C-alpha positions as YAML, in Angstrom:
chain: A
units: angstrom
residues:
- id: 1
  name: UNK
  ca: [0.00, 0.00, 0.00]
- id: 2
  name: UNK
  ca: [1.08, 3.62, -0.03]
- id: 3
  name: UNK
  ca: [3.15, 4.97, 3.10]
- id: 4
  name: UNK
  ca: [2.42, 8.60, 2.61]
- id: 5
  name: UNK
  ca: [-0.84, 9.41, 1.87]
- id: 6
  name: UNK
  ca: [-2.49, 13.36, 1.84]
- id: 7
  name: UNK
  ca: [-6.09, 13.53, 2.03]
- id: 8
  name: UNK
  ca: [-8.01, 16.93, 0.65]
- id: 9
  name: UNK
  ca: [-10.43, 17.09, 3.54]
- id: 10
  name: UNK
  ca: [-13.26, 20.31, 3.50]
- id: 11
  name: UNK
  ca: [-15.75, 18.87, 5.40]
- id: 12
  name: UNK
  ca: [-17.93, 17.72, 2.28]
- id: 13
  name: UNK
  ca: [-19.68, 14.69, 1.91]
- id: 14
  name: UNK
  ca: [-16.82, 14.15, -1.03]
- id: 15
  name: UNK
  ca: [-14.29, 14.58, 1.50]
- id: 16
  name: UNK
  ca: [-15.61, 12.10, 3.60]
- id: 17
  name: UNK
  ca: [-15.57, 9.81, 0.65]
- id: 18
  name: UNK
  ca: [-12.18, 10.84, -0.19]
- id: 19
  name: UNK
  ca: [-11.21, 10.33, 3.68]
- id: 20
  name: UNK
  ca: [-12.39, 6.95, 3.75]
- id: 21
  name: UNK
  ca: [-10.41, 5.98, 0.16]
- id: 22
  name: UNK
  ca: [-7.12, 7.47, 1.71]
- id: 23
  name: UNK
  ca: [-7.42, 4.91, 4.69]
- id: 24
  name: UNK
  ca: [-8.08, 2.44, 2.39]
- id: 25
  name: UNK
  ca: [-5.45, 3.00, 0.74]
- id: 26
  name: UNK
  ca: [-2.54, 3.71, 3.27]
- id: 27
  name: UNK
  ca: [-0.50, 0.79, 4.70]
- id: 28
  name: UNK
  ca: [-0.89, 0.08, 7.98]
- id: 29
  name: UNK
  ca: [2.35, 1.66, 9.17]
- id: 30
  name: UNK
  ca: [1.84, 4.76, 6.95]
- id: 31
  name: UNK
  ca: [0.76, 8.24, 7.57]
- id: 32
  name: UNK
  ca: [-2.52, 9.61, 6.25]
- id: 33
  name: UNK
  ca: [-2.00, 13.06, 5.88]
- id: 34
  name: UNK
  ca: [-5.36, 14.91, 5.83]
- id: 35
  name: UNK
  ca: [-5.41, 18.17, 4.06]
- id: 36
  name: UNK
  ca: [-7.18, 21.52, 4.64]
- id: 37
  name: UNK
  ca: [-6.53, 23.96, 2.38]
- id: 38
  name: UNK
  ca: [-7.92, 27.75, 3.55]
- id: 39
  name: UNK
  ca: [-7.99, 30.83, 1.95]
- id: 40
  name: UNK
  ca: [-5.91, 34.25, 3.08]
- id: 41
  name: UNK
  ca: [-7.07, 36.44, 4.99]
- id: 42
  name: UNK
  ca: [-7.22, 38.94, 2.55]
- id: 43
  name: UNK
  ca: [-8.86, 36.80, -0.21]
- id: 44
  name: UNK
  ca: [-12.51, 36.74, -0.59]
- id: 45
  name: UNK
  ca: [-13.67, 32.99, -1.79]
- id: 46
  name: UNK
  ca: [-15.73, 34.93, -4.40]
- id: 47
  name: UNK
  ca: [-12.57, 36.52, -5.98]
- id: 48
  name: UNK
  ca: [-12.09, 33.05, -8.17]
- id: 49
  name: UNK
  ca: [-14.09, 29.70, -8.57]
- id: 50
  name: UNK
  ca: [-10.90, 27.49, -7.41]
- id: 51
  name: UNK
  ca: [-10.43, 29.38, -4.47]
- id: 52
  name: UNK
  ca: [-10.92, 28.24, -1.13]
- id: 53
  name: UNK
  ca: [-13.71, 28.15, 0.90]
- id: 54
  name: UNK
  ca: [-13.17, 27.85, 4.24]
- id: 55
  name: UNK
  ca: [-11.03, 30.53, 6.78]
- id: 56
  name: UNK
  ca: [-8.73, 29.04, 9.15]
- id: 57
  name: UNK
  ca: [-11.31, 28.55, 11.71]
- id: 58
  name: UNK
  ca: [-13.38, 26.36, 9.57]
- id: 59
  name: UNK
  ca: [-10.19, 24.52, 8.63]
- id: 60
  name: UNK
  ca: [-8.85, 23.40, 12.01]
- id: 61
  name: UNK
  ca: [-12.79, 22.46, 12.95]
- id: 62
  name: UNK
  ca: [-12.23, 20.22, 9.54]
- id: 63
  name: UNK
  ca: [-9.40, 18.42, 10.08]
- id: 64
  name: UNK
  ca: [-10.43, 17.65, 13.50]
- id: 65
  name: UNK
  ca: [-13.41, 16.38, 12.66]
- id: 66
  name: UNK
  ca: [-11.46, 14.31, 10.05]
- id: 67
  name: UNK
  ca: [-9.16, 12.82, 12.54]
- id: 68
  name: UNK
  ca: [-12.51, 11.89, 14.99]
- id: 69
  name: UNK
  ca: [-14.12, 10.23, 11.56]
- id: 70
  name: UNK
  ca: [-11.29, 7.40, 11.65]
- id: 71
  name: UNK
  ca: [-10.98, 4.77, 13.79]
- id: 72
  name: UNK
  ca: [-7.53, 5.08, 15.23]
- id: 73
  name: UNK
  ca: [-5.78, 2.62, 13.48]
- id: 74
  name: UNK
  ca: [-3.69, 5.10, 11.71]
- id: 75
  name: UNK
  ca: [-1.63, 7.28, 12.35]
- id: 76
  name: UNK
  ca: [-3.19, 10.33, 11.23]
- id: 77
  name: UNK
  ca: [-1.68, 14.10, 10.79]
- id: 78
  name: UNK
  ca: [-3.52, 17.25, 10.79]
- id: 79
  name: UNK
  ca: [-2.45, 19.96, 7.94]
- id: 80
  name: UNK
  ca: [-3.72, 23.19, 7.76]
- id: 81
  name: UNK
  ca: [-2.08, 25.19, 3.92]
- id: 82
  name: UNK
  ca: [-3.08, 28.42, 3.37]
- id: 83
  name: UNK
  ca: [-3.64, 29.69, -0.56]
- id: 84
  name: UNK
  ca: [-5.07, 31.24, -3.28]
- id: 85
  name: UNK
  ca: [-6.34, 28.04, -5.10]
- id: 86
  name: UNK
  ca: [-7.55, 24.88, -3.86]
- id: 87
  name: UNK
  ca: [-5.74, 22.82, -6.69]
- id: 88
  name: UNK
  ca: [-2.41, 24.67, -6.46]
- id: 89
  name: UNK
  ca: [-2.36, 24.37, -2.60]
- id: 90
  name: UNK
  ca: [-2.81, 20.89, -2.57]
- id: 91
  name: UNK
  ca: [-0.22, 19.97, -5.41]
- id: 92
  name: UNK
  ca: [2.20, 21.96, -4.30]
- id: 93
  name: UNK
  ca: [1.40, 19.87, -0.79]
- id: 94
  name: UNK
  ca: [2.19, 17.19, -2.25]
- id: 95
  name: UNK
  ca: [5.62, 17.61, -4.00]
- id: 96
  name: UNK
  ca: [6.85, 19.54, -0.92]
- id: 97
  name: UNK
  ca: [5.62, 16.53, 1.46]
- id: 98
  name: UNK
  ca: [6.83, 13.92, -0.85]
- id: 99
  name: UNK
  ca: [3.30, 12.61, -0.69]
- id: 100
  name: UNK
  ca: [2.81, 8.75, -2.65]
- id: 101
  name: UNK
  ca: [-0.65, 9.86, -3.37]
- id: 102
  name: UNK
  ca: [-3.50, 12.55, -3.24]
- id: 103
  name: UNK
  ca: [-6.58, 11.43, -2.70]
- id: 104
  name: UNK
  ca: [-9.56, 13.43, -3.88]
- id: 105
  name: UNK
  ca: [-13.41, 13.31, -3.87]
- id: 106
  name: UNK
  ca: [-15.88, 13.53, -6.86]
- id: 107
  name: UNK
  ca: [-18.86, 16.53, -7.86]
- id: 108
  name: UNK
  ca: [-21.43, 16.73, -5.65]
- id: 109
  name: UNK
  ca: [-22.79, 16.57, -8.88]
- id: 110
  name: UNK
  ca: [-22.16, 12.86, -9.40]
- id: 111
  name: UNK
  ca: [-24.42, 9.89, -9.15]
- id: 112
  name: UNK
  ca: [-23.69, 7.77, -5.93]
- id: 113
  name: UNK
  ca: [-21.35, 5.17, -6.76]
- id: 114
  name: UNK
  ca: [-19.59, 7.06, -9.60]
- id: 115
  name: UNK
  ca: [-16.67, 9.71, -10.15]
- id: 116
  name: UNK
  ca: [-17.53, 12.69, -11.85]
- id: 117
  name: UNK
  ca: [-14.40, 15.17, -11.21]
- id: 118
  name: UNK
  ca: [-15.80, 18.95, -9.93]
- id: 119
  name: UNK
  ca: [-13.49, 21.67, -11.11]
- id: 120
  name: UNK
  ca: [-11.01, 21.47, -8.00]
- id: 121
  name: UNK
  ca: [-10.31, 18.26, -8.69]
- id: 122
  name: UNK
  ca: [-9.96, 18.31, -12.25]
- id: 123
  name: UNK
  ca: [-7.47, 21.04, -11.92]
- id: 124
  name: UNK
  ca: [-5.76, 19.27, -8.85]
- id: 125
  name: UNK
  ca: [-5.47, 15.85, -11.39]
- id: 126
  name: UNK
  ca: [-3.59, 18.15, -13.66]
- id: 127
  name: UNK
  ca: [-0.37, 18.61, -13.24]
- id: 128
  name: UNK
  ca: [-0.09, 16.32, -10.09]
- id: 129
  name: UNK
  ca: [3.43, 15.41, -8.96]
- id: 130
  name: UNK
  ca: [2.23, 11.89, -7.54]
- id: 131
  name: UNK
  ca: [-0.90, 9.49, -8.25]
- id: 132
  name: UNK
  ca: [-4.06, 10.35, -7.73]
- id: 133
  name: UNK
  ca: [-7.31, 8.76, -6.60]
- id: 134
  name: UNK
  ca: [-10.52, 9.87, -7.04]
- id: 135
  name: UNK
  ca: [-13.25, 8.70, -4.79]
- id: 136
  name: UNK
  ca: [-16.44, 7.82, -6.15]
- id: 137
  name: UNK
  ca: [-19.65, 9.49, -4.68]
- id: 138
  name: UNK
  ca: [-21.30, 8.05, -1.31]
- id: 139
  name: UNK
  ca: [-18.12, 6.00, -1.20]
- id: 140
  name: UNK
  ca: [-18.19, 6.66, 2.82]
- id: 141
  name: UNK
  ca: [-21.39, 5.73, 3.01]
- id: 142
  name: UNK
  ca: [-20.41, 1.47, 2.42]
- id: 143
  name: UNK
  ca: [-21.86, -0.57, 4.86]
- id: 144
  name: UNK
  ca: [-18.68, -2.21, 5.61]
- id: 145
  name: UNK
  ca: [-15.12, -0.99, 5.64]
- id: 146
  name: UNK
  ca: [-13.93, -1.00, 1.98]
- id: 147
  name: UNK
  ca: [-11.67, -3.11, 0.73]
- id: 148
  name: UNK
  ca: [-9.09, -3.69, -2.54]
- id: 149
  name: UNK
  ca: [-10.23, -6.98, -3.03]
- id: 150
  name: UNK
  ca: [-9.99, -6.72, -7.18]
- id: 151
  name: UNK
  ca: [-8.41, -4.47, -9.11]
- id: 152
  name: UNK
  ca: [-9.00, -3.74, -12.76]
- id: 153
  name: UNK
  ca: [-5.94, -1.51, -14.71]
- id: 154
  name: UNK
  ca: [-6.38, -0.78, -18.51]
- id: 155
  name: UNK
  ca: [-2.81, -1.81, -20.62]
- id: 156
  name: UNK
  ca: [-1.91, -0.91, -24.19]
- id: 157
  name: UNK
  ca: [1.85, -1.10, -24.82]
- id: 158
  name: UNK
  ca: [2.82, 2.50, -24.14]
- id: 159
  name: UNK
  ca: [5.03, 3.91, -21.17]
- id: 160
  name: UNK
  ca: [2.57, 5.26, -19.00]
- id: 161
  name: UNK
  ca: [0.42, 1.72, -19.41]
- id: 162
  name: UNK
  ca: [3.41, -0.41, -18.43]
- id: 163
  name: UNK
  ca: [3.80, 1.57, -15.26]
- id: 164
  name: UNK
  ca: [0.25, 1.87, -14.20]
- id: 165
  name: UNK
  ca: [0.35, -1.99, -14.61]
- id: 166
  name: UNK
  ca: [3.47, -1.99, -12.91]
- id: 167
  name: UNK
  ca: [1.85, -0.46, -9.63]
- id: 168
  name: UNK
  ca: [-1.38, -2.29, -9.79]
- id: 169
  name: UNK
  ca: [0.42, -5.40, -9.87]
- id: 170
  name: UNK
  ca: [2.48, -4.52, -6.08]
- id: 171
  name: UNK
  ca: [-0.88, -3.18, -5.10]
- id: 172
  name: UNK
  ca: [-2.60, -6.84, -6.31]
- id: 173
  name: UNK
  ca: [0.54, -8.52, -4.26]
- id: 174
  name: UNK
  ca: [0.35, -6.72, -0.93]
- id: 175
  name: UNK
  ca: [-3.98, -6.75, -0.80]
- id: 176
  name: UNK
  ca: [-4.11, -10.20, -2.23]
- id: 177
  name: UNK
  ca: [-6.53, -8.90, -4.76]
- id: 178
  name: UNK
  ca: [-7.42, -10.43, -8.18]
- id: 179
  name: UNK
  ca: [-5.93, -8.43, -10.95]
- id: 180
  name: UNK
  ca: [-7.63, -8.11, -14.16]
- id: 181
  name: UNK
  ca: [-5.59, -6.44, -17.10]
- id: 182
  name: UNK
  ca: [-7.76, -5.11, -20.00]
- id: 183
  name: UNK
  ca: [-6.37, -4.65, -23.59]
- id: 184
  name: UNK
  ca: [-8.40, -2.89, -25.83]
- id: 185
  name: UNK
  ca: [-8.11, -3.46, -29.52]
- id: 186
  name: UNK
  ca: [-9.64, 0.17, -31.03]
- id: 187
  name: UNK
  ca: [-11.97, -0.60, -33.90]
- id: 188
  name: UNK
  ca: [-12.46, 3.23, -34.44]
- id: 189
  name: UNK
  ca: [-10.62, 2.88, -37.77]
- id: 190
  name: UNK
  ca: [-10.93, 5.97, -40.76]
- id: 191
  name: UNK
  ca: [-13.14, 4.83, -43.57]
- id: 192
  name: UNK
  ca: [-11.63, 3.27, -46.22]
- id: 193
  name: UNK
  ca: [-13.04, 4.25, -49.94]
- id: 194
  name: UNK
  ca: [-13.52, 1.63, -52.69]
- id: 195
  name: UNK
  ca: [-14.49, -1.63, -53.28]
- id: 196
  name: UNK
  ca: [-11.79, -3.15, -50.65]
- id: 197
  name: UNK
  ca: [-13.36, -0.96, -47.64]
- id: 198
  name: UNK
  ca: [-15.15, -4.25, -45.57]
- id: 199
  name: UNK
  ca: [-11.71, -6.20, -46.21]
- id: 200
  name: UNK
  ca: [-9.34, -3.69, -45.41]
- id: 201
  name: UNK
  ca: [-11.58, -2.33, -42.44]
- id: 202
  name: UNK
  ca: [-11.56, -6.54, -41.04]
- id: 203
  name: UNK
  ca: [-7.66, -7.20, -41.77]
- id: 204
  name: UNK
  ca: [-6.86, -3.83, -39.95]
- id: 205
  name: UNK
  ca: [-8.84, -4.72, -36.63]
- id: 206
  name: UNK
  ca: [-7.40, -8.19, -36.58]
- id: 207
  name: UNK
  ca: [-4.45, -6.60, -36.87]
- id: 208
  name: UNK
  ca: [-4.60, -4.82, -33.88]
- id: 209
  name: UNK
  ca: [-6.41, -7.43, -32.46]
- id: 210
  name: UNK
  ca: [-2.90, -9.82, -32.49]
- id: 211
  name: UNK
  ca: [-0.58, -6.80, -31.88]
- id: 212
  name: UNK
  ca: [-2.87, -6.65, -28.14]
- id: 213
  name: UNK
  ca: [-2.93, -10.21, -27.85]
- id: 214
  name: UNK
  ca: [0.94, -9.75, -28.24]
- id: 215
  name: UNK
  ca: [1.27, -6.87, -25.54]
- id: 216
  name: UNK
  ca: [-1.03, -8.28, -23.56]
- id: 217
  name: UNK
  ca: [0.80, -11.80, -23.24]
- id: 218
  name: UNK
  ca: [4.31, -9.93, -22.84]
- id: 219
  name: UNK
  ca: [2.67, -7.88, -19.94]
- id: 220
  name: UNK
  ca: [1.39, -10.49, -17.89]
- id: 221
  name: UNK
  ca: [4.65, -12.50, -18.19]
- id: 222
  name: UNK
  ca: [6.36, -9.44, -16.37]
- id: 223
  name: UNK
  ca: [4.17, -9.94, -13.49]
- id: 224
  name: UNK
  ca: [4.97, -10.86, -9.81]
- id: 225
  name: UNK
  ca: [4.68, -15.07, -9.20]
- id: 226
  name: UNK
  ca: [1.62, -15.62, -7.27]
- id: 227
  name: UNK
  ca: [-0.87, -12.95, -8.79]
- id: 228
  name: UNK
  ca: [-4.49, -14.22, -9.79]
- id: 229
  name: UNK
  ca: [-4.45, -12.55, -12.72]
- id: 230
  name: UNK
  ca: [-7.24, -12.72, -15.80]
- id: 231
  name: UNK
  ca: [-6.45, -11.12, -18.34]
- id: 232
  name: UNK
  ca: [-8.92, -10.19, -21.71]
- id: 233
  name: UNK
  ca: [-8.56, -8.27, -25.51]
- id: 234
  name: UNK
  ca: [-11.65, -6.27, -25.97]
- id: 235
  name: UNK
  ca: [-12.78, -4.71, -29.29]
- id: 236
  name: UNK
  ca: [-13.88, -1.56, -29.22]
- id: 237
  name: UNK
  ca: [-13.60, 2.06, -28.23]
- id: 238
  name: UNK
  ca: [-10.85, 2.59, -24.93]
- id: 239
  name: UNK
  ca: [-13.02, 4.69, -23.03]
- id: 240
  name: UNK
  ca: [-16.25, 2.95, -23.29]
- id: 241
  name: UNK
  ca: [-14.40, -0.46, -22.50]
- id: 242
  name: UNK
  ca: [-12.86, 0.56, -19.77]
- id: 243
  name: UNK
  ca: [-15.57, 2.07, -18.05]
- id: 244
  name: UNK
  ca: [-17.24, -1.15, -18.61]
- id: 245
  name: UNK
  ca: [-14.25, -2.72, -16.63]
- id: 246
  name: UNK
  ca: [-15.13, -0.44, -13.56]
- id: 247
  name: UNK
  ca: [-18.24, -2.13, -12.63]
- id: 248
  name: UNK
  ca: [-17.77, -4.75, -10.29]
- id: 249
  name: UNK
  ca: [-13.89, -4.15, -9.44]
- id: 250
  name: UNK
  ca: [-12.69, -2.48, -6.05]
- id: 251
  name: UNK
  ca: [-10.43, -0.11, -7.84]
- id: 252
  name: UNK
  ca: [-9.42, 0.81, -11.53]
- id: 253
  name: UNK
  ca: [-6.10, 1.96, -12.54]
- id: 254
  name: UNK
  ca: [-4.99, 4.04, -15.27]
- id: 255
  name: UNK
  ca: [-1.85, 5.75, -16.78]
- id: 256
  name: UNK
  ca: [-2.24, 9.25, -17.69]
- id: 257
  name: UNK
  ca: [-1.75, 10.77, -20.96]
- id: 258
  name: UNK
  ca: [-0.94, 13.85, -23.13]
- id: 259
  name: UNK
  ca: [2.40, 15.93, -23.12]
- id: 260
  name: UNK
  ca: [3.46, 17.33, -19.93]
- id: 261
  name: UNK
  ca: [6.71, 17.59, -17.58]
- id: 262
  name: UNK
  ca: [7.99, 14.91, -16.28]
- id: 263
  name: UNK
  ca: [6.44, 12.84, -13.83]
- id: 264
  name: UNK
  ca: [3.35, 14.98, -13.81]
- id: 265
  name: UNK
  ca: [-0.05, 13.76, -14.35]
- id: 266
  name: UNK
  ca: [-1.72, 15.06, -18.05]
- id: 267
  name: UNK
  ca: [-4.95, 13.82, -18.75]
- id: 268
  name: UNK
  ca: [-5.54, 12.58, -22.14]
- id: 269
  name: UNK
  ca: [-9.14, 12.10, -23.61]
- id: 270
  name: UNK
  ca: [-9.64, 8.65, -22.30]
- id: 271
  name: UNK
  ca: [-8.28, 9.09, -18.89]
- id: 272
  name: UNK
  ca: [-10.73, 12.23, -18.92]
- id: 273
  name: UNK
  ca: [-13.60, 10.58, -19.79]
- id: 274
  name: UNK
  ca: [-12.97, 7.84, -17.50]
- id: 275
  name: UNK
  ca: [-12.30, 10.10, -14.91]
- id: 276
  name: UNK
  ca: [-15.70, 11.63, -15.25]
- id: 277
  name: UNK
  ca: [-18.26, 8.07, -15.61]
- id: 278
  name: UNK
  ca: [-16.21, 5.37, -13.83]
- id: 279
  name: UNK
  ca: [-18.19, 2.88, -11.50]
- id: 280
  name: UNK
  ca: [-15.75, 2.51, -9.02]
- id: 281
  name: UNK
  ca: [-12.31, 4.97, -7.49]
- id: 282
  name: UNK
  ca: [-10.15, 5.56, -10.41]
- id: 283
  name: UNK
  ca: [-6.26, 5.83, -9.21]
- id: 284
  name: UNK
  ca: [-4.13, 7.47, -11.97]
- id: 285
  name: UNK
  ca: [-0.84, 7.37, -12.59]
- id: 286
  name: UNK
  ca: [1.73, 9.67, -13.69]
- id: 287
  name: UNK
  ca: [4.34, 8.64, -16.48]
- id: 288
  name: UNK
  ca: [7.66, 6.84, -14.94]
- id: 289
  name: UNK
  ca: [6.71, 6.19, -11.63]
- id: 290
  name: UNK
  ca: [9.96, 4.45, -10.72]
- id: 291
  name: UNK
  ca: [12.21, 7.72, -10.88]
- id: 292
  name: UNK
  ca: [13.49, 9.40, -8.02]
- id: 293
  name: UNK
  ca: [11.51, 11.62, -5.34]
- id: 294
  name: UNK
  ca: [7.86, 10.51, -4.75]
- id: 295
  name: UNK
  ca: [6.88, 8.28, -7.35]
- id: 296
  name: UNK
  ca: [10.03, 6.22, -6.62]
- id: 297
  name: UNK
  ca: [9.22, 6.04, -2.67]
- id: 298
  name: UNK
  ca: [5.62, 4.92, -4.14]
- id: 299
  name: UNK
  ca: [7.28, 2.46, -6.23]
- id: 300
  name: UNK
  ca: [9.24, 1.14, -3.14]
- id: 301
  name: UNK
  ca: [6.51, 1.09, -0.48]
- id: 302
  name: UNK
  ca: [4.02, -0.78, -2.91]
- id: 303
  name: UNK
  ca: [6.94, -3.46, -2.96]
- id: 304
  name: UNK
  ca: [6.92, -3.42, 0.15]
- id: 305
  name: UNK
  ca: [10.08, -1.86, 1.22]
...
């Protein structure tokens, strides 16, 4: 599991969610770090959408109610930043605590039991010097404790695929859970004009049908021993497939996408629109996560160093 873990706590019923996620997610001799960023004095919260909410008073009655909401088992540590933006606060948190992950809450717009991303969070995903979970809606409100008893993470053969399968497979080996790696053949091919349309159309999906097939079996193979691990080629378009793969799992993990610096989390279109329908949390990843600083500490701790 993670070792350091920051929490973006405002008191919300997100928060909660996002609260309960974080403990999920921290190992059991980690720190869960839980988060309330307030706005200057001298800032009025209706200066700018992203700003925050709350004064410092409000804050430190947050993040002790946050602290009473757990059960004890961790250890837990109040942090109060001060800032201009919500989303800039809490990065910058993060890279100057060395944080493994942020954990954030969905919309209060959102259905219960699925992520849709509110502006703070979306801006908070981008740019993000660690991974990132997003909790879905209501997620506090589970009968029982949650648990990471399956995990579902979405593979093609690029960089940032390879690691997010890299660090759901340690997360699969220290919960136990069943790991199921999705390839996605896309069948959203151009039109081909003329009389050889139908056959050039079928020889270019089966194409990429093999080349996943290919990936897919190569990617498995680098695997930890001792995984239960199913693994499946869909057909079809990436972001409706793997939102399909979100029902039913504890926990889906993605790579992010797009051009960005280094280590920094860039959502692409399908990590956005997965980010914004999925069924269950949604941790994304940035590209190289083994590289020094953070990610490589998250690397380590999820291998249980």
């Amino acid at each position: 599991m993670f070792h350091k873990v920051i929490v973006a706590f405002d008191g919300s019923e997100q928060a909660r969610d996002a609260l309960v996620l974080g403990a999920t997610l921290t190992a059991s001799d980690g720190e869960l770090i839980v988060c309330c960023v307030h706005r200057f004095r001298t800032l009025s919260a209706r200066v700018e959408p992203s700003a925050p909410d709350l004064d410092r008073e409000q804050a430190e009655h947050c993040v002790e109610e946050a602290t009473q909401l757990l059960d004890g088992a961790l250890r837990i540590t109040p942090l109060l930043v001060a800032g201009v933006c919500g989303a800039l606060a809490l990065q910058q948190t993060a890279e100057e605590q060395h944080a493994d992950l942020l954990v954030l809450g969905s919309s209060h717009r959102g259905a219960v039991g699925r992520v849709l991303v509110g502006s703070v969070t979306e801006e908070t995903l981008h740019g993000a010097p660690c991974p990132v979970a997003v909790a879905p809606v209501g997620f506090h409100r589970s009968p029982n404790r949650p648990r990471i008893g399956s995990i579902a993470v979405a593979y093609d053969d690029g960089l940032q695929a390879a690691t997010a399968l890299g660090v759901a497979g340690k997360l699969a080996a220290e919960t136990g859970a069943h790991l199921q790696v999705i390839a996605i053949a896309n069948t959203a091919t151009p039109l081909v004009l003329g009389s050889t349309a139908d056959l050039a159309y079928s020889a270019n999906v089966d194409s990429r049908v093999q080349m996943a097939e290919h990936d897919l079996a190569a990617a498995i193979a680098s695997l930890p021993s001792g995984l239960r691990v199913t693994s499946e080629v869909r057909r079809g378009l990436p972001p409706e497939e793997i939102l399909r793969s979100s029902h039913g799992v504890d926990l889906l993990v993605l790579g992010s996408r797009g051009r960005g610096p280094l280590r920094r989390i860039v959502l692409g279109s399908v990590s956005d629109a997965v980010v914004r329908a999925a069924a269950c949390p949604v941790l994304i990843v940035p590209p190289v996560v083994e590289t020094e600083g953070a990610a490589q500490r998250s690397s380590d701790t999820l291998a249980g160093a």
